[in-house]
mmCIF file of N, CA and C in Angstrom:
data_model
loop_
_atom_site.group_PDB
_atom_site.id
_atom_site.type_symbol
_atom_site.label_atom_id
_atom_site.label_comp_id
_atom_site.label_asym_id
_atom_site.label_seq_id
_atom_site.Cartn_x
_atom_site.Cartn_y
_atom_site.Cartn_z
ATOM 1 N N MET A 6 12.097 -50.180 -279.238
ATOM 2 C CA MET A 6 11.363 -49.314 -280.133
ATOM 3 C C MET A 6 10.020 -49.953 -280.429
ATOM 4 N N LYS A 7 9.017 -49.128 -280.472
ATOM 5 C CA LYS A 7 7.678 -49.620 -280.777
ATOM 6 C C LYS A 7 7.522 -49.725 -282.289
ATOM 7 N N LEU A 8 7.019 -50.864 -282.741
ATOM 8 C CA LEU A 8 6.793 -51.103 -284.169
ATOM 9 C C LEU A 8 5.340 -51.474 -284.398
ATOM 10 N N ALA A 9 4.790 -51.025 -285.498
ATOM 11 C CA ALA A 9 3.466 -51.485 -285.913
ATOM 12 C C ALA A 9 3.611 -52.916 -286.437
ATOM 13 N N GLU A 10 2.532 -53.658 -286.372
ATOM 14 C CA GLU A 10 2.553 -55.046 -286.843
ATOM 15 C C GLU A 10 3.066 -55.147 -288.282
ATOM 16 N N ARG A 11 2.623 -54.254 -289.171
ATOM 17 C CA ARG A 11 3.054 -54.306 -290.577
ATOM 18 C C ARG A 11 4.563 -54.069 -290.714
ATOM 19 N N ASP A 12 5.141 -53.185 -289.858
ATOM 20 C CA ASP A 12 6.578 -52.935 -289.889
ATOM 21 C C ASP A 12 7.350 -54.148 -289.385
ATOM 22 N N PHE A 13 6.785 -54.798 -288.373
ATOM 23 C CA PHE A 13 7.389 -56.036 -287.864
ATOM 24 C C PHE A 13 7.440 -57.083 -288.968
ATOM 25 N N VAL A 14 6.328 -57.259 -289.666
ATOM 26 C CA VAL A 14 6.255 -58.247 -290.743
ATOM 27 C C VAL A 14 7.274 -57.911 -291.837
ATOM 28 N N ALA A 15 7.358 -56.645 -292.208
ATOM 29 C CA ALA A 15 8.301 -56.231 -293.254
ATOM 30 C C ALA A 15 9.746 -56.500 -292.839
ATOM 31 N N ARG A 16 10.076 -56.189 -291.616
ATOM 32 C CA ARG A 16 11.444 -56.424 -291.138
ATOM 33 C C ARG A 16 11.756 -57.918 -291.053
ATOM 34 N N ARG A 17 10.779 -58.708 -290.610
ATOM 35 C CA ARG A 17 11.002 -60.159 -290.541
ATOM 36 C C ARG A 17 11.198 -60.735 -291.940
ATOM 37 N N ARG A 18 10.468 -60.217 -292.928
ATOM 38 C CA ARG A 18 10.635 -60.712 -294.301
ATOM 39 C C ARG A 18 12.027 -60.405 -294.844
ATOM 40 N N LYS A 19 12.647 -59.361 -294.321
ATOM 41 C CA LYS A 19 14.018 -59.018 -294.702
ATOM 42 C C LYS A 19 15.042 -59.864 -293.947
ATOM 43 N N GLY A 20 14.554 -60.699 -293.021
ATOM 44 C CA GLY A 20 15.454 -61.555 -292.252
ATOM 45 C C GLY A 20 15.963 -60.933 -290.970
ATOM 46 N N GLU A 21 15.418 -59.779 -290.582
ATOM 47 C CA GLU A 21 15.871 -59.121 -289.359
ATOM 48 C C GLU A 21 15.274 -59.800 -288.128
ATOM 49 N N LEU A 22 16.071 -59.866 -287.077
ATOM 50 C CA LEU A 22 15.617 -60.379 -285.795
ATOM 51 C C LEU A 22 16.351 -59.574 -284.724
ATOM 52 N N PRO A 23 15.612 -58.847 -283.869
ATOM 53 C CA PRO A 23 16.266 -57.987 -282.881
ATOM 54 C C PRO A 23 16.842 -58.781 -281.717
ATOM 55 N N ALA A 24 17.617 -58.108 -280.885
ATOM 56 C CA ALA A 24 18.152 -58.740 -279.682
ATOM 57 C C ALA A 24 17.022 -59.106 -278.731
ATOM 58 N N ILE A 25 15.967 -58.268 -278.697
ATOM 59 C CA ILE A 25 14.830 -58.468 -277.808
ATOM 60 C C ILE A 25 13.558 -58.131 -278.576
ATOM 61 N N ALA A 26 12.545 -58.982 -278.482
ATOM 62 C CA ALA A 26 11.254 -58.686 -279.106
ATOM 63 C C ALA A 26 10.148 -58.977 -278.099
ATOM 64 N N LEU A 27 9.231 -58.026 -277.951
ATOM 65 C CA LEU A 27 8.044 -58.205 -277.125
ATOM 66 C C LEU A 27 6.844 -58.157 -278.051
ATOM 67 N N LEU A 28 6.121 -59.264 -278.149
ATOM 68 C CA LEU A 28 4.917 -59.368 -278.963
ATOM 69 C C LEU A 28 3.745 -59.524 -278.001
ATOM 70 N N TYR A 29 2.788 -58.592 -278.050
ATOM 71 C CA TYR A 29 1.700 -58.629 -277.082
ATOM 72 C C TYR A 29 0.407 -58.128 -277.705
ATOM 73 N N GLY A 30 -0.715 -58.460 -277.069
ATOM 74 C CA GLY A 30 -1.996 -57.934 -277.508
ATOM 75 C C GLY A 30 -3.096 -58.972 -277.498
ATOM 76 N N ALA A 31 -4.241 -58.536 -278.005
ATOM 77 C CA ALA A 31 -5.443 -59.371 -278.001
ATOM 78 C C ALA A 31 -5.424 -60.433 -279.091
ATOM 79 N N GLU A 32 -4.707 -60.207 -280.162
ATOM 80 C CA GLU A 32 -4.698 -61.134 -281.304
ATOM 81 C C GLU A 32 -3.688 -62.263 -281.098
ATOM 82 N N GLN A 33 -4.030 -63.178 -280.201
ATOM 83 C CA GLN A 33 -3.116 -64.270 -279.866
ATOM 84 C C GLN A 33 -2.801 -65.172 -281.060
ATOM 85 N N GLY A 34 -3.740 -65.316 -281.982
ATOM 86 C CA GLY A 34 -3.473 -66.115 -283.182
ATOM 87 C C GLY A 34 -2.359 -65.506 -284.018
ATOM 88 N N LEU A 35 -2.392 -64.199 -284.210
ATOM 89 C CA LEU A 35 -1.341 -63.512 -284.974
ATOM 90 C C LEU A 35 -0.009 -63.545 -284.236
ATOM 91 N N ILE A 36 -0.067 -63.414 -282.916
ATOM 92 C CA ILE A 36 1.158 -63.493 -282.130
ATOM 93 C C ILE A 36 1.770 -64.883 -282.277
ATOM 94 N N GLN A 37 0.939 -65.917 -282.203
ATOM 95 C CA GLN A 37 1.458 -67.278 -282.335
ATOM 96 C C GLN A 37 2.049 -67.502 -283.727
ATOM 97 N N GLN A 38 1.429 -66.946 -284.762
ATOM 98 C CA GLN A 38 1.992 -67.053 -286.110
ATOM 99 C C GLN A 38 3.372 -66.396 -286.163
ATOM 100 N N ALA A 39 3.500 -65.224 -285.548
ATOM 101 C CA ALA A 39 4.790 -64.525 -285.533
ATOM 102 C C ALA A 39 5.837 -65.324 -284.769
ATOM 103 N N VAL A 40 5.442 -65.880 -283.623
ATOM 104 C CA VAL A 40 6.362 -66.713 -282.848
ATOM 105 C C VAL A 40 6.789 -67.927 -283.668
ATOM 106 N N ASP A 41 5.835 -68.587 -284.310
ATOM 107 C CA ASP A 41 6.149 -69.757 -285.137
ATOM 108 C C ASP A 41 7.105 -69.389 -286.268
ATOM 109 N N GLU A 42 6.881 -68.238 -286.881
ATOM 110 C CA GLU A 42 7.765 -67.796 -287.970
ATOM 111 C C GLU A 42 9.188 -67.573 -287.461
ATOM 112 N N ILE A 43 9.298 -66.969 -286.300
ATOM 113 C CA ILE A 43 10.629 -66.750 -285.721
ATOM 114 C C ILE A 43 11.287 -68.080 -285.404
ATOM 115 N N TRP A 44 10.551 -69.015 -284.799
ATOM 116 C CA TRP A 44 11.102 -70.333 -284.502
ATOM 117 C C TRP A 44 11.540 -71.055 -285.779
ATOM 118 N N ARG A 45 10.684 -71.002 -286.827
ATOM 119 C CA ARG A 45 11.058 -71.662 -288.098
ATOM 120 C C ARG A 45 12.336 -71.058 -288.663
ATOM 121 N N THR A 46 12.429 -69.741 -288.626
ATOM 122 C CA THR A 46 13.622 -69.060 -289.120
ATOM 123 C C THR A 46 14.846 -69.543 -288.368
ATOM 124 N N VAL A 47 14.714 -69.629 -287.068
ATOM 125 C CA VAL A 47 15.823 -70.069 -286.236
ATOM 126 C C VAL A 47 16.179 -71.522 -286.528
ATOM 127 N N LEU A 48 15.170 -72.374 -286.629
ATOM 128 C CA LEU A 48 15.423 -73.795 -286.853
ATOM 129 C C LEU A 48 16.110 -74.085 -288.172
ATOM 130 N N ILE A 49 15.719 -73.351 -289.223
ATOM 131 C CA ILE A 49 16.320 -73.642 -290.525
ATOM 132 C C ILE A 49 17.474 -72.716 -290.855
ATOM 133 N N GLY A 50 17.781 -71.814 -289.931
ATOM 134 C CA GLY A 50 18.994 -71.028 -290.076
ATOM 135 C C GLY A 50 18.933 -69.893 -291.068
ATOM 136 N N GLU A 51 17.760 -69.312 -291.296
ATOM 137 C CA GLU A 51 17.698 -68.178 -292.210
ATOM 138 C C GLU A 51 18.153 -66.882 -291.567
ATOM 139 N N GLU A 52 18.247 -66.855 -290.262
ATOM 140 C CA GLU A 52 18.758 -65.683 -289.554
ATOM 141 C C GLU A 52 20.163 -65.427 -290.084
ATOM 142 N N GLU A 53 20.506 -64.175 -290.315
ATOM 143 C CA GLU A 53 21.759 -63.835 -290.980
ATOM 144 C C GLU A 53 22.993 -64.387 -290.283
ATOM 145 N N ASP A 54 22.927 -64.615 -288.976
ATOM 146 C CA ASP A 54 24.074 -65.132 -288.253
ATOM 147 C C ASP A 54 24.058 -66.649 -288.123
ATOM 148 N N GLY A 55 23.124 -67.314 -288.762
ATOM 149 C CA GLY A 55 23.082 -68.766 -288.730
ATOM 150 C C GLY A 55 22.091 -69.311 -287.724
ATOM 151 N N PRO A 56 21.961 -70.642 -287.645
ATOM 152 C CA PRO A 56 20.985 -71.267 -286.757
ATOM 153 C C PRO A 56 21.315 -71.017 -285.279
ATOM 154 N N MET A 57 20.306 -71.203 -284.432
ATOM 155 C CA MET A 57 20.464 -70.905 -283.012
ATOM 156 C C MET A 57 20.073 -72.074 -282.125
ATOM 157 N N ASP A 58 20.546 -72.001 -280.921
ATOM 158 C CA ASP A 58 20.196 -72.858 -279.800
ATOM 159 C C ASP A 58 18.906 -72.268 -279.214
ATOM 160 N N MET A 59 17.940 -73.082 -278.708
ATOM 161 C CA MET A 59 16.643 -72.536 -278.284
ATOM 162 C C MET A 59 16.164 -73.085 -276.949
ATOM 163 N N ALA A 60 15.377 -72.245 -276.232
ATOM 164 C CA ALA A 60 14.723 -72.640 -274.983
ATOM 165 C C ALA A 60 13.433 -71.839 -274.865
ATOM 166 N N THR A 61 12.398 -72.445 -274.289
ATOM 167 C CA THR A 61 11.131 -71.736 -274.090
ATOM 168 C C THR A 61 10.635 -71.966 -272.664
ATOM 169 N N PHE A 62 10.032 -70.913 -272.081
ATOM 170 C CA PHE A 62 9.567 -70.961 -270.696
ATOM 171 C C PHE A 62 8.232 -70.250 -270.559
ATOM 172 N N HIS A 63 7.441 -70.664 -269.559
ATOM 173 C CA HIS A 63 6.197 -70.003 -269.175
ATOM 174 C C HIS A 63 6.568 -69.041 -268.045
ATOM 175 N N ALA A 64 6.247 -67.746 -268.195
ATOM 176 C CA ALA A 64 6.678 -66.719 -267.249
ATOM 177 C C ALA A 64 6.158 -66.925 -265.832
ATOM 178 N N GLY A 65 5.022 -67.587 -265.676
ATOM 179 C CA GLY A 65 4.471 -67.817 -264.351
ATOM 180 C C GLY A 65 4.994 -69.060 -263.672
ATOM 181 N N GLU A 66 5.772 -69.856 -264.396
ATOM 182 C CA GLU A 66 6.233 -71.131 -263.845
ATOM 183 C C GLU A 66 7.741 -71.269 -263.745
ATOM 184 N N VAL A 67 8.487 -70.514 -264.544
ATOM 185 C CA VAL A 67 9.938 -70.672 -264.561
ATOM 186 C C VAL A 67 10.563 -70.006 -263.335
ATOM 187 N N ASP A 68 11.600 -70.616 -262.858
ATOM 188 C CA ASP A 68 12.396 -70.065 -261.770
ATOM 189 C C ASP A 68 13.267 -68.929 -262.335
ATOM 190 N N GLY A 69 13.375 -67.839 -261.601
ATOM 191 C CA GLY A 69 14.159 -66.692 -262.063
ATOM 192 C C GLY A 69 15.599 -67.050 -262.393
ATOM 193 N N GLU A 70 16.209 -67.885 -261.581
ATOM 194 C CA GLU A 70 17.602 -68.277 -261.813
ATOM 195 C C GLU A 70 17.738 -69.105 -263.093
ATOM 196 N N LYS A 71 16.783 -69.979 -263.332
ATOM 197 C CA LYS A 71 16.817 -70.799 -264.554
ATOM 198 C C LYS A 71 16.701 -69.910 -265.788
ATOM 199 N N LEU A 72 15.813 -68.906 -265.742
ATOM 200 C CA LEU A 72 15.675 -67.974 -266.854
ATOM 201 C C LEU A 72 16.955 -67.166 -267.042
ATOM 202 N N HIS A 73 17.505 -66.674 -265.959
ATOM 203 C CA HIS A 73 18.762 -65.919 -266.024
ATOM 204 C C HIS A 73 19.851 -66.758 -266.697
ATOM 205 N N ASN A 74 19.996 -68.005 -266.254
ATOM 206 C CA ASN A 74 21.024 -68.884 -266.826
ATOM 207 C C ASN A 74 20.785 -69.141 -268.304
ATOM 208 N N ALA A 75 19.522 -69.303 -268.704
ATOM 209 C CA ALA A 75 19.212 -69.539 -270.119
ATOM 210 C C ALA A 75 19.581 -68.325 -270.970
ATOM 211 N N CYS A 76 19.301 -67.133 -270.455
ATOM 212 C CA CYS A 76 19.604 -65.910 -271.208
ATOM 213 C C CYS A 76 21.101 -65.634 -271.283
ATOM 214 N N ARG A 77 21.830 -66.032 -270.286
ATOM 215 C CA ARG A 77 23.271 -65.746 -270.220
ATOM 216 C C ARG A 77 24.142 -66.889 -270.731
ATOM 217 N N ALA A 78 23.556 -68.058 -270.959
ATOM 218 C CA ALA A 78 24.349 -69.201 -271.424
ATOM 219 C C ALA A 78 24.890 -68.950 -272.829
ATOM 220 N N ARG A 79 26.050 -69.447 -273.057
ATOM 221 C CA ARG A 79 26.609 -69.377 -274.411
ATOM 222 C C ARG A 79 25.965 -70.487 -275.245
ATOM 223 N N PRO A 80 25.698 -70.203 -276.500
ATOM 224 C CA PRO A 80 25.089 -71.243 -277.343
ATOM 225 C C PRO A 80 26.043 -72.414 -277.540
ATOM 226 N N PHE A 81 25.461 -73.597 -277.631
ATOM 227 C CA PHE A 81 26.252 -74.800 -277.841
ATOM 228 C C PHE A 81 26.445 -75.007 -279.337
ATOM 229 N N ILE A 82 27.613 -74.893 -279.807
ATOM 230 C CA ILE A 82 28.037 -75.069 -281.199
ATOM 231 C C ILE A 82 27.541 -73.937 -282.107
ATOM 232 N N LEU A 83 26.294 -73.521 -281.949
ATOM 233 C CA LEU A 83 25.699 -72.527 -282.838
ATOM 234 C C LEU A 83 26.117 -71.105 -282.463
ATOM 235 N N SER A 84 25.750 -70.139 -283.311
ATOM 236 C CA SER A 84 26.187 -68.764 -283.085
ATOM 237 C C SER A 84 25.337 -67.997 -282.080
ATOM 238 N N HIS A 85 24.061 -68.358 -281.932
ATOM 239 C CA HIS A 85 23.160 -67.634 -281.040
ATOM 240 C C HIS A 85 22.189 -68.571 -280.335
ATOM 241 N N ARG A 86 21.559 -68.037 -279.277
ATOM 242 C CA ARG A 86 20.480 -68.728 -278.571
ATOM 243 C C ARG A 86 19.206 -67.929 -278.748
ATOM 244 N N LEU A 87 18.075 -68.599 -278.780
ATOM 245 C CA LEU A 87 16.769 -67.955 -278.740
ATOM 246 C C LEU A 87 16.106 -68.419 -277.455
ATOM 247 N N VAL A 88 15.736 -67.464 -276.598
ATOM 248 C CA VAL A 88 15.012 -67.766 -275.369
ATOM 249 C C VAL A 88 13.634 -67.134 -275.506
ATOM 250 N N HIS A 89 12.596 -67.959 -275.433
ATOM 251 C CA HIS A 89 11.215 -67.480 -275.558
ATOM 252 C C HIS A 89 10.549 -67.564 -274.196
ATOM 253 N N LEU A 90 10.100 -66.410 -273.693
ATOM 254 C CA LEU A 90 9.359 -66.335 -272.439
ATOM 255 C C LEU A 90 7.935 -65.980 -272.800
ATOM 256 N N LYS A 91 7.013 -66.927 -272.588
ATOM 257 C CA LYS A 91 5.625 -66.687 -272.980
ATOM 258 C C LYS A 91 4.751 -66.372 -271.776
ATOM 259 N N LEU A 92 3.595 -65.765 -272.071
ATOM 260 C CA LEU A 92 2.636 -65.326 -271.059
ATOM 261 C C LEU A 92 3.301 -64.401 -270.047
ATOM 262 N N VAL A 93 3.975 -63.358 -270.559
ATOM 263 C CA VAL A 93 4.735 -62.447 -269.705
ATOM 264 C C VAL A 93 3.873 -61.709 -268.689
ATOM 265 N N GLU A 94 2.580 -61.579 -268.948
ATOM 266 C CA GLU A 94 1.698 -60.915 -267.990
ATOM 267 C C GLU A 94 1.567 -61.720 -266.699
ATOM 268 N N GLU A 95 1.977 -62.985 -266.721
ATOM 269 C CA GLU A 95 1.922 -63.851 -265.548
ATOM 270 C C GLU A 95 3.270 -63.966 -264.843
ATOM 271 N N ALA A 96 4.231 -63.147 -265.233
ATOM 272 C CA ALA A 96 5.586 -63.237 -264.675
ATOM 273 C C ALA A 96 5.588 -63.032 -263.165
ATOM 274 N N THR A 97 6.342 -63.872 -262.492
ATOM 275 C CA THR A 97 6.531 -63.728 -261.046
ATOM 276 C C THR A 97 7.468 -62.547 -260.790
ATOM 277 N N PRO A 98 7.493 -62.038 -259.573
ATOM 278 C CA PRO A 98 8.441 -60.947 -259.270
ATOM 279 C C PRO A 98 9.889 -61.313 -259.600
ATOM 280 N N ALA A 99 10.296 -62.549 -259.331
ATOM 281 C CA ALA A 99 11.674 -62.972 -259.633
ATOM 282 C C ALA A 99 11.946 -62.936 -261.129
ATOM 283 N N VAL A 100 10.979 -63.360 -261.932
ATOM 284 C CA VAL A 100 11.141 -63.345 -263.390
ATOM 285 C C VAL A 100 11.172 -61.907 -263.903
ATOM 286 N N LYS A 101 10.303 -61.056 -263.365
ATOM 287 C CA LYS A 101 10.332 -59.633 -263.764
ATOM 288 C C LYS A 101 11.699 -59.030 -263.485
ATOM 289 N N GLU A 102 12.244 -59.331 -262.334
ATOM 290 C CA GLU A 102 13.561 -58.799 -261.970
ATOM 291 C C GLU A 102 14.632 -59.257 -262.957
ATOM 292 N N VAL A 103 14.602 -60.537 -263.313
ATOM 293 C CA VAL A 103 15.590 -61.084 -264.257
ATOM 294 C C VAL A 103 15.458 -60.415 -265.626
ATOM 295 N N VAL A 104 14.231 -60.299 -266.128
ATOM 296 C CA VAL A 104 14.025 -59.714 -267.458
ATOM 297 C C VAL A 104 14.439 -58.249 -267.465
ATOM 298 N N LEU A 105 14.046 -57.487 -266.467
ATOM 299 C CA LEU A 105 14.400 -56.065 -266.434
ATOM 300 C C LEU A 105 15.909 -55.863 -266.324
ATOM 301 N N ALA A 106 16.579 -56.711 -265.564
ATOM 302 C CA ALA A 106 18.050 -56.646 -265.484
ATOM 303 C C ALA A 106 18.673 -57.023 -266.825
ATOM 304 N N TYR A 107 18.104 -58.043 -267.469
ATOM 305 C CA TYR A 107 18.617 -58.471 -268.770
ATOM 306 C C TYR A 107 18.476 -57.362 -269.809
ATOM 307 N N LEU A 108 17.354 -56.643 -269.781
ATOM 308 C CA LEU A 108 17.128 -55.565 -270.743
ATOM 309 C C LEU A 108 18.168 -54.457 -270.605
ATOM 310 N N LYS A 109 18.706 -54.290 -269.419
ATOM 311 C CA LYS A 109 19.740 -53.274 -269.207
ATOM 312 C C LYS A 109 21.074 -53.686 -269.818
ATOM 313 N N ARG A 110 21.293 -54.996 -269.904
ATOM 314 C CA ARG A 110 22.559 -55.498 -270.443
ATOM 315 C C ARG A 110 22.338 -56.840 -271.149
ATOM 316 N N PRO A 111 21.749 -56.796 -272.365
ATOM 317 C CA PRO A 111 21.471 -58.057 -273.076
ATOM 318 C C PRO A 111 22.755 -58.748 -273.546
ATOM 319 N N SER A 112 22.677 -60.044 -273.652
ATOM 320 C CA SER A 112 23.797 -60.836 -274.149
ATOM 321 C C SER A 112 23.877 -60.714 -275.666
ATOM 322 N N PRO A 113 25.061 -60.521 -276.202
ATOM 323 C CA PRO A 113 25.189 -60.432 -277.668
ATOM 324 C C PRO A 113 24.899 -61.754 -278.387
ATOM 325 N N SER A 114 24.909 -62.871 -277.645
ATOM 326 C CA SER A 114 24.669 -64.163 -278.289
ATOM 327 C C SER A 114 23.263 -64.715 -278.043
ATOM 328 N N THR A 115 22.382 -63.928 -277.400
ATOM 329 C CA THR A 115 21.025 -64.381 -277.122
ATOM 330 C C THR A 115 20.006 -63.453 -277.755
ATOM 331 N N ARG A 116 18.962 -64.030 -278.330
ATOM 332 C CA ARG A 116 17.790 -63.284 -278.787
ATOM 333 C C ARG A 116 16.676 -63.643 -277.813
ATOM 334 N N LEU A 117 16.122 -62.632 -277.132
ATOM 335 C CA LEU A 117 15.064 -62.859 -276.157
ATOM 336 C C LEU A 117 13.730 -62.498 -276.779
ATOM 337 N N LEU A 118 12.832 -63.461 -276.832
ATOM 338 C CA LEU A 118 11.487 -63.282 -277.384
ATOM 339 C C LEU A 118 10.498 -63.353 -276.232
ATOM 340 N N LEU A 119 9.774 -62.256 -276.005
ATOM 341 C CA LEU A 119 8.754 -62.170 -274.964
ATOM 342 C C LEU A 119 7.403 -62.127 -275.651
ATOM 343 N N SER A 120 6.430 -62.880 -275.160
ATOM 344 C CA SER A 120 5.100 -62.827 -275.766
ATOM 345 C C SER A 120 4.040 -62.905 -274.675
ATOM 346 N N GLY A 121 2.914 -62.247 -274.957
ATOM 347 C CA GLY A 121 1.846 -62.256 -273.969
ATOM 348 C C GLY A 121 0.575 -61.636 -274.481
ATOM 349 N N GLY A 122 -0.364 -61.480 -273.579
ATOM 350 C CA GLY A 122 -1.654 -60.888 -273.898
ATOM 351 C C GLY A 122 -1.593 -59.379 -273.809
ATOM 352 N N ASN A 123 -2.727 -58.781 -273.494
ATOM 353 C CA ASN A 123 -2.787 -57.323 -273.388
ATOM 354 C C ASN A 123 -1.897 -56.848 -272.250
ATOM 355 N N LEU A 124 -1.059 -55.886 -272.532
ATOM 356 C CA LEU A 124 -0.199 -55.295 -271.515
ATOM 357 C C LEU A 124 -0.495 -53.807 -271.445
ATOM 358 N N GLU A 125 -0.745 -53.318 -270.267
ATOM 359 C CA GLU A 125 -0.969 -51.885 -270.065
ATOM 360 C C GLU A 125 0.301 -51.116 -270.429
ATOM 361 N N ALA A 126 0.141 -49.850 -270.777
ATOM 362 C CA ALA A 126 1.293 -49.001 -271.127
ATOM 363 C C ALA A 126 2.297 -48.929 -269.984
ATOM 364 N N ALA A 127 1.824 -49.074 -268.753
ATOM 365 C CA ALA A 127 2.704 -48.991 -267.585
ATOM 366 C C ALA A 127 3.406 -50.308 -267.250
ATOM 367 N N HIS A 128 3.086 -51.390 -267.968
ATOM 368 C CA HIS A 128 3.731 -52.674 -267.682
ATOM 369 C C HIS A 128 5.242 -52.495 -267.846
ATOM 370 N N PRO A 129 6.045 -52.951 -266.885
ATOM 371 C CA PRO A 129 7.490 -52.697 -266.953
ATOM 372 C C PRO A 129 8.176 -53.260 -268.200
ATOM 373 N N PHE A 130 7.769 -54.429 -268.691
ATOM 374 C CA PHE A 130 8.398 -54.976 -269.895
ATOM 375 C C PHE A 130 8.081 -54.093 -271.095
ATOM 376 N N ARG A 131 6.828 -53.699 -271.204
ATOM 377 C CA ARG A 131 6.414 -52.852 -272.328
ATOM 378 C C ARG A 131 7.123 -51.499 -272.290
ATOM 379 N N LYS A 132 7.161 -50.878 -271.130
ATOM 380 C CA LYS A 132 7.832 -49.581 -271.006
ATOM 381 C C LYS A 132 9.301 -49.675 -271.414
ATOM 382 N N GLN A 133 9.981 -50.696 -270.927
ATOM 383 C CA GLN A 133 11.402 -50.840 -271.230
ATOM 384 C C GLN A 133 11.646 -51.182 -272.703
ATOM 385 N N CYS A 134 10.843 -52.068 -273.264
ATOM 386 C CA CYS A 134 11.049 -52.459 -274.667
ATOM 387 C C CYS A 134 10.713 -51.330 -275.636
ATOM 388 N N GLU A 135 9.707 -50.532 -275.308
ATOM 389 C CA GLU A 135 9.348 -49.423 -276.197
ATOM 390 C C GLU A 135 10.462 -48.396 -276.296
ATOM 391 N N SER A 136 11.254 -48.256 -275.258
ATOM 392 C CA SER A 136 12.310 -47.245 -275.271
ATOM 393 C C SER A 136 13.703 -47.823 -275.528
ATOM 394 N N HIS A 137 13.810 -49.132 -275.646
ATOM 395 C CA HIS A 137 15.107 -49.799 -275.808
ATOM 396 C C HIS A 137 15.521 -49.798 -277.274
ATOM 397 N N GLU A 138 16.735 -49.389 -277.538
ATOM 398 C CA GLU A 138 17.201 -49.310 -278.930
ATOM 399 C C GLU A 138 17.422 -50.662 -279.591
ATOM 400 N N LEU A 139 17.618 -51.710 -278.807
ATOM 401 C CA LEU A 139 17.833 -53.051 -279.368
ATOM 402 C C LEU A 139 16.580 -53.911 -279.371
ATOM 403 N N ALA A 140 15.449 -53.326 -278.926
ATOM 404 C CA ALA A 140 14.219 -54.108 -278.793
ATOM 405 C C ALA A 140 13.156 -53.682 -279.796
ATOM 406 N N TRP A 141 12.324 -54.647 -280.158
ATOM 407 C CA TRP A 141 11.101 -54.376 -280.927
ATOM 408 C C TRP A 141 9.939 -54.656 -279.997
ATOM 409 N N CYS A 142 9.038 -53.708 -279.884
ATOM 410 C CA CYS A 142 7.839 -53.857 -279.069
ATOM 411 C C CYS A 142 6.654 -53.783 -280.027
ATOM 412 N N VAL A 143 5.980 -54.909 -280.239
ATOM 413 C CA VAL A 143 4.983 -55.004 -281.303
ATOM 414 C C VAL A 143 3.609 -55.373 -280.741
ATOM 415 N N PRO A 144 2.655 -54.442 -280.801
ATOM 416 C CA PRO A 144 1.292 -54.767 -280.373
ATOM 417 C C PRO A 144 0.518 -55.447 -281.504
ATOM 418 N N PHE A 145 -0.261 -56.440 -281.149
ATOM 419 C CA PHE A 145 -1.144 -57.137 -282.089
ATOM 420 C C PHE A 145 -2.569 -56.919 -281.599
ATOM 421 N N TYR A 146 -3.231 -55.941 -282.172
ATOM 422 C CA TYR A 146 -4.592 -55.592 -281.757
ATOM 423 C C TYR A 146 -5.612 -56.211 -282.689
ATOM 424 N N ALA A 147 -6.803 -56.439 -282.145
ATOM 425 C CA ALA A 147 -7.895 -56.966 -282.943
ATOM 426 C C ALA A 147 -8.318 -55.947 -283.993
ATOM 427 N N LEU A 148 -8.600 -56.424 -285.173
ATOM 428 C CA LEU A 148 -9.084 -55.538 -286.237
ATOM 429 C C LEU A 148 -10.531 -55.210 -285.976
ATOM 430 N N GLU A 149 -10.869 -53.960 -286.152
ATOM 431 C CA GLU A 149 -12.265 -53.556 -285.952
ATOM 432 C C GLU A 149 -12.995 -53.576 -287.284
ATOM 433 N N GLY A 150 -14.166 -54.188 -287.288
ATOM 434 C CA GLY A 150 -14.971 -54.247 -288.501
ATOM 435 C C GLY A 150 -15.775 -52.967 -288.678
ATOM 436 N N GLU A 151 -16.519 -52.913 -289.762
ATOM 437 C CA GLU A 151 -17.359 -51.752 -290.023
ATOM 438 C C GLU A 151 -18.460 -51.675 -288.988
ATOM 439 N N LYS A 152 -18.825 -50.442 -288.626
ATOM 440 C CA LYS A 152 -19.872 -50.253 -287.615
ATOM 441 C C LYS A 152 -21.138 -49.759 -288.252
#
């Protein structure tokens, strides 16, 4: 589901964290703040299901199999895993295949966080996340000043 930035912030303040989140756009500083907030929440265990196991990858450098295994692995001791795939616009074909397959059948014990720059409406991750009932698709656009 597509969310406005303000709705994302409101839901995060309530402690909500979706199964899948795609944060994208020109405002990389705001995206990084949102990512940091999610990581802090996970690290200190404010997520309603408790603290999580975590992994982070660069979409242009990670092997598709390694990403698949990270998303499907059961968390060690903790209740959930957080897998962060950054710079999704640089995803290799193998990584795109893994993410799109994962979106069709997400793991109940993994939260997948995708982040990147500007993504066209036709980008496969954006298209799938905007229509996915378990996903938040949040654009972070630059604020326009007075003209």
